mmCIF file of C-alpha atoms in Angstrom:
data_model
loop_
_atom_site.group_PDB
_atom_site.id
_atom_site.type_symbol
_atom_site.label_atom_id
_atom_site.label_comp_id
_atom_site.label_asym_id
_atom_site.label_seq_id
_atom_site.Cartn_x
_atom_site.Cartn_y
_atom_site.Cartn_z
ATOM 1 C CA UNK G 1 -9.905 -8.157 88.803
ATOM 2 C CA UNK G 2 -13.205 -6.797 87.543
ATOM 3 C CA UNK G 3 -13.732 -6.440 83.837
ATOM 4 C CA UNK G 4 -13.770 -2.657 84.067
ATOM 5 C CA UNK G 5 -11.488 -0.542 86.198
ATOM 6 C CA UNK G 6 -12.392 2.986 87.226
ATOM 7 C CA UNK G 7 -9.792 5.318 85.746
ATOM 8 C CA UNK G 8 -10.816 8.601 87.355
ATOM 9 C CA UNK G 9 -13.117 9.957 90.004
ATOM 10 C CA UNK G 10 -13.867 8.085 93.204
ATOM 11 C CA UNK G 11 -12.265 4.631 93.511
ATOM 12 C CA UNK G 12 -14.609 1.649 93.406
ATOM 13 C CA UNK G 13 -15.858 0.405 96.767
ATOM 14 C CA UNK G 14 -14.482 -3.145 96.877
ATOM 15 C CA UNK G 15 -16.899 -4.143 99.641
ATOM 16 C CA UNK G 16 -19.714 -3.829 97.122
ATOM 17 C CA UNK G 17 -18.032 -6.297 94.789
ATOM 18 C CA UNK G 18 -18.545 -9.121 97.273
ATOM 19 C CA UNK G 19 -22.187 -8.172 97.872
ATOM 20 C CA UNK G 20 -22.927 -8.046 94.144
ATOM 21 C CA UNK G 21 -21.191 -11.350 93.395
ATOM 22 C CA UNK G 22 -22.901 -13.089 96.302
ATOM 23 C CA UNK G 23 -26.274 -11.741 95.147
ATOM 24 C CA UNK G 24 -25.651 -13.043 91.633
ATOM 25 C CA UNK G 25 -24.845 -16.545 92.887
ATOM 26 C CA UNK G 26 -27.816 -16.619 95.258
ATOM 27 C CA UNK G 27 -30.228 -15.643 92.488
ATOM 28 C CA UNK G 28 -28.735 -18.066 89.972
ATOM 29 C CA UNK G 29 -28.897 -20.871 92.519
ATOM 30 C CA UNK G 30 -32.584 -20.135 93.067
ATOM 31 C CA UNK G 31 -33.774 -19.244 89.550
ATOM 32 C CA UNK G 32 -31.160 -20.530 87.096
ATOM 33 C CA UNK G 33 -28.602 -18.684 84.993
ATOM 34 C CA UNK G 34 -30.781 -17.543 82.095
ATOM 35 C CA UNK G 35 -33.592 -16.143 84.249
ATOM 36 C CA UNK G 36 -31.324 -13.821 86.224
ATOM 37 C CA UNK G 37 -30.696 -10.387 84.707
ATOM 38 C CA UNK G 38 -28.340 -7.603 85.699
ATOM 39 C CA UNK G 39 -31.400 -5.601 86.791
ATOM 40 C CA UNK G 40 -32.419 -8.394 89.116
ATOM 41 C CA UNK G 41 -28.908 -8.713 90.543
ATOM 42 C CA UNK G 42 -28.740 -4.961 91.149
ATOM 43 C CA UNK G 43 -32.085 -4.995 92.946
ATOM 44 C CA UNK G 44 -31.111 -7.976 95.100
ATOM 45 C CA UNK G 45 -27.751 -6.399 95.989
ATOM 46 C CA UNK G 46 -29.325 -3.023 96.753
ATOM 47 C CA UNK G 47 -27.235 -1.136 94.200
ATOM 48 C CA UNK G 48 -27.876 0.666 90.937
ATOM 49 C CA UNK G 49 -27.323 -1.151 87.668
ATOM 50 C CA UNK G 50 -24.671 1.437 86.764
ATOM 51 C CA UNK G 51 -22.722 0.346 89.846
ATOM 52 C CA UNK G 52 -22.517 -3.161 88.413
ATOM 53 C CA UNK G 53 -21.588 -2.057 84.898
ATOM 54 C CA UNK G 54 -18.757 0.062 86.289
ATOM 55 C CA UNK G 55 -17.229 -3.232 87.437
ATOM 56 C CA UNK G 56 -18.308 -5.825 84.857
ATOM 57 C CA UNK G 57 -19.197 -5.457 81.199
ATOM 58 C CA UNK G 58 -21.727 -8.295 81.240
ATOM 59 C CA UNK G 59 -23.467 -10.866 83.397
ATOM 60 C CA UNK G 60 -21.060 -13.482 82.060
ATOM 61 C CA UNK G 61 -18.017 -11.551 83.296
ATOM 62 C CA UNK G 62 -19.670 -10.993 86.664
ATOM 63 C CA UNK G 63 -20.508 -14.670 87.079
ATOM 64 C CA UNK G 64 -17.039 -15.851 86.073
ATOM 65 C CA UNK G 65 -15.426 -13.646 88.700
ATOM 66 C CA UNK G 66 -18.051 -14.598 91.287
ATOM 67 C CA UNK G 67 -17.327 -18.305 90.791
ATOM 68 C CA UNK G 68 -13.559 -17.757 90.892
ATOM 69 C CA UNK G 69 -13.630 -15.512 93.960
ATOM 70 C CA UNK G 70 -16.071 -17.413 96.173
ATOM 71 C CA UNK G 71 -12.989 -18.957 97.743
ATOM 72 C CA UNK G 72 -9.760 -17.766 96.088
ATOM 73 C CA UNK G 73 -7.392 -20.645 95.372
ATOM 74 C CA UNK G 74 -4.475 -18.683 96.837
ATOM 75 C CA UNK G 75 -6.344 -18.637 100.140
ATOM 76 C CA UNK G 76 -7.167 -22.340 99.882
ATOM 77 C CA UNK G 77 -3.502 -23.236 99.344
ATOM 78 C CA UNK G 78 -2.504 -21.238 102.413
ATOM 79 C CA UNK G 79 -5.075 -23.139 104.481
ATOM 80 C CA UNK G 80 -3.967 -26.487 103.041
ATOM 81 C CA UNK G 81 -0.505 -25.993 104.558
ATOM 82 C CA UNK G 82 -1.890 -26.727 108.026
ATOM 83 C CA UNK G 83 -2.555 -30.339 106.986
ATOM 84 C CA UNK G 84 0.321 -32.826 106.797
ATOM 85 C CA UNK G 85 -1.567 -35.650 105.124
ATOM 86 C CA UNK G 86 -2.159 -35.706 101.345
ATOM 87 C CA UNK G 87 -5.683 -37.054 101.835
ATOM 88 C CA UNK G 88 -6.614 -34.167 104.123
ATOM 89 C CA UNK G 89 -5.026 -31.632 101.792
ATOM 90 C CA UNK G 90 -6.959 -32.932 98.792
ATOM 91 C CA UNK G 91 -10.157 -32.978 100.818
ATOM 92 C CA UNK G 92 -9.715 -29.372 101.890
ATOM 93 C CA UNK G 93 -9.001 -28.295 98.319
ATOM 94 C CA UNK G 94 -12.114 -29.972 96.937
ATOM 95 C CA UNK G 95 -14.402 -29.135 99.853
ATOM 96 C CA UNK G 96 -13.427 -25.461 99.733
ATOM 97 C CA UNK G 97 -13.438 -25.203 95.937
ATOM 98 C CA UNK G 98 -16.926 -26.667 95.601
ATOM 99 C CA UNK G 99 -18.355 -25.229 98.834
ATOM 100 C CA UNK G 100 -19.749 -28.412 100.355
ATOM 101 C CA UNK G 101 -21.117 -26.423 103.304
ATOM 102 C CA UNK G 102 -23.303 -24.162 101.143
ATOM 103 C CA UNK G 103 -26.088 -25.830 99.136
ATOM 104 C CA UNK G 104 -27.126 -22.481 97.641
ATOM 105 C CA UNK G 105 -23.684 -22.022 96.093
ATOM 106 C CA UNK G 106 -23.718 -25.636 94.909
ATOM 107 C CA UNK G 107 -27.017 -25.003 93.110
ATOM 108 C CA UNK G 108 -25.498 -21.913 91.512
ATOM 109 C CA UNK G 109 -22.471 -23.929 90.367
ATOM 110 C CA UNK G 110 -24.779 -26.525 88.826
ATOM 111 C CA UNK G 111 -26.891 -23.899 87.043
ATOM 112 C CA UNK G 112 -23.817 -22.104 85.713
ATOM 113 C CA UNK G 113 -22.166 -25.345 84.629
ATOM 114 C CA UNK G 114 -25.313 -26.362 82.781
ATOM 115 C CA UNK G 115 -25.593 -22.958 81.071
ATOM 116 C CA UNK G 116 -21.936 -23.069 80.016
ATOM 117 C CA UNK G 117 -22.666 -25.876 77.557
ATOM 118 C CA UNK G 118 -24.753 -23.376 75.567
ATOM 119 C CA UNK G 119 -22.608 -20.295 76.200
ATOM 120 C CA UNK G 120 -19.105 -20.400 74.727
ATOM 121 C CA UNK G 121 -17.921 -17.236 76.482
ATOM 122 C CA UNK G 122 -19.077 -18.542 79.841
ATOM 123 C CA UNK G 123 -17.544 -21.959 79.194
ATOM 124 C CA UNK G 124 -14.172 -20.475 78.241
ATOM 125 C CA UNK G 125 -14.231 -18.111 81.205
ATOM 126 C CA UNK G 126 -14.911 -20.964 83.623
ATOM 127 C CA UNK G 127 -12.119 -23.029 82.118
ATOM 128 C CA UNK G 128 -9.588 -20.209 82.440
ATOM 129 C CA UNK G 129 -10.820 -18.544 85.615
ATOM 130 C CA UNK G 130 -11.883 -21.535 87.677
ATOM 131 C CA UNK G 131 -10.927 -25.008 86.476
ATOM 132 C CA UNK G 132 -7.431 -23.944 85.401
ATOM 133 C CA UNK G 133 -6.820 -22.484 88.864
ATOM 134 C CA UNK G 134 -8.187 -25.639 90.493
ATOM 135 C CA UNK G 135 -5.734 -27.740 88.505
ATOM 136 C CA UNK G 136 -2.817 -25.490 89.453
ATOM 137 C CA UNK G 137 -3.772 -25.826 93.116
ATOM 138 C CA UNK G 138 -4.138 -29.606 92.730
ATOM 139 C CA UNK G 139 -0.673 -29.932 91.211
ATOM 140 C CA UNK G 140 0.819 -27.598 93.839
ATOM 141 C CA UNK G 141 -0.449 -29.962 96.539
ATOM 142 C CA UNK G 142 0.859 -33.043 94.743
ATOM 143 C CA UNK G 143 4.277 -31.601 93.949
ATOM 144 C CA UNK G 144 6.038 -32.392 97.274
ATOM 145 C CA UNK G 145 4.785 -35.990 97.071
ATOM 146 C CA UNK G 146 5.726 -36.520 93.420
ATOM 147 C CA UNK G 147 9.133 -34.781 93.359
ATOM 148 C CA UNK G 148 11.904 -35.694 92.575
ATOM 149 C CA UNK G 149 10.972 -39.145 91.230
ATOM 150 C CA UNK G 150 7.436 -38.983 89.860
ATOM 151 C CA UNK G 151 5.948 -42.433 89.350
ATOM 152 C CA UNK G 152 3.325 -41.072 86.970
ATOM 153 C CA UNK G 153 3.614 -39.328 83.634
ATOM 154 C CA UNK G 154 2.311 -35.811 83.080
ATOM 155 C CA UNK G 155 -0.494 -37.273 80.977
ATOM 156 C CA UNK G 156 -1.544 -39.539 83.836
ATOM 157 C CA UNK G 157 -1.438 -36.709 86.376
ATOM 158 C CA UNK G 158 -3.431 -34.538 83.998
ATOM 159 C CA UNK G 159 -6.145 -37.187 83.869
ATOM 160 C CA UNK G 160 -6.174 -37.620 87.653
ATOM 161 C CA UNK G 161 -6.601 -33.858 88.110
ATOM 162 C CA UNK G 162 -9.859 -34.081 86.148
ATOM 163 C CA UNK G 163 -11.410 -36.767 88.341
ATOM 164 C CA UNK G 164 -12.715 -34.522 91.124
ATOM 165 C CA UNK G 165 -14.278 -31.775 88.970
ATOM 166 C CA UNK G 166 -15.718 -34.363 86.558
ATOM 167 C CA UNK G 167 -17.405 -36.389 89.297
ATOM 168 C CA UNK G 168 -18.775 -33.280 90.968
ATOM 169 C CA UNK G 169 -20.008 -31.890 87.638
ATOM 170 C CA UNK G 170 -21.844 -35.160 86.976
ATOM 171 C CA UNK G 171 -23.355 -35.329 90.460
ATOM 172 C CA UNK G 172 -24.616 -31.739 90.565
ATOM 173 C CA UNK G 173 -25.753 -31.316 86.956
ATOM 174 C CA UNK G 174 -26.819 -34.791 85.824
ATOM 175 C CA UNK G 175 -28.102 -36.406 89.029
ATOM 176 C CA UNK G 176 -29.119 -33.085 90.688
ATOM 177 C CA UNK G 177 -27.606 -34.156 94.009
ATOM 178 C CA UNK G 178 -25.669 -32.037 96.471
ATOM 179 C CA UNK G 179 -22.079 -32.656 97.504
ATOM 180 C CA UNK G 180 -21.093 -33.573 101.039
ATOM 181 C CA UNK G 181 -17.925 -34.593 102.857
ATOM 182 C CA UNK G 182 -18.597 -38.313 102.423
ATOM 183 C CA UNK G 183 -18.841 -37.941 98.652
ATOM 184 C CA UNK G 184 -15.591 -35.959 98.508
ATOM 185 C CA UNK G 185 -13.801 -38.618 100.567
ATOM 186 C CA UNK G 186 -15.202 -41.330 98.280
ATOM 187 C CA UNK G 187 -13.698 -39.589 95.263
ATOM 188 C CA UNK G 188 -10.343 -39.228 97.003
ATOM 189 C CA UNK G 189 -10.191 -42.694 98.582
ATOM 190 C CA UNK G 190 -11.593 -44.749 95.717
ATOM 191 C CA UNK G 191 -10.528 -42.840 92.609
ATOM 192 C CA UNK G 192 -7.679 -40.396 93.228
ATOM 193 C CA UNK G 193 -5.378 -41.920 95.852
ATOM 194 C CA UNK G 194 -5.340 -45.420 94.302
ATOM 195 C CA UNK G 195 -4.165 -43.881 91.029
ATOM 196 C CA UNK G 196 -1.502 -41.795 92.747
ATOM 197 C CA UNK G 197 -0.229 -44.714 94.809
ATOM 198 C CA UNK G 198 -0.328 -47.263 92.002
#
């Protein structure tokens, strides 16, 4: 949900939400988080700044929702059900979550992740609105394979859940490289599955 809900008058046009969020990510991917203002987002989206502030109280709130809603995890989990193999399910989760097909979104993720280290509100919002949801989706996929006799402790599973996001964070922010299918499969085949099957 947006940070601000319209309480009276005309209801908010939800189709504009997607346009505004996409514009924010495109600009951040091109120019970086700090250099993108709400004015610039409004201009790029073709809306008035008031239209944005009716939905989000700040750029931080807008960006957190944009990152979380690029591909909702509920939708990803529904798509994952079509795959019978754990490897394929994990690949689809990670590929969809980190948008391996869209380098512009990957650049935005990297810029936002880098800015979060200096912005406590943004960092907390990403943890609660994005990474927490990723972990829930990860555990939902693992559950049928682990139940009823889990071979790993909760602490071990918790650590394994961090492998994918940590490797992708390092690759995009530290090495400035993009993410592709081969890299995702490397993470799964060499780091995640060996731990799960140990």
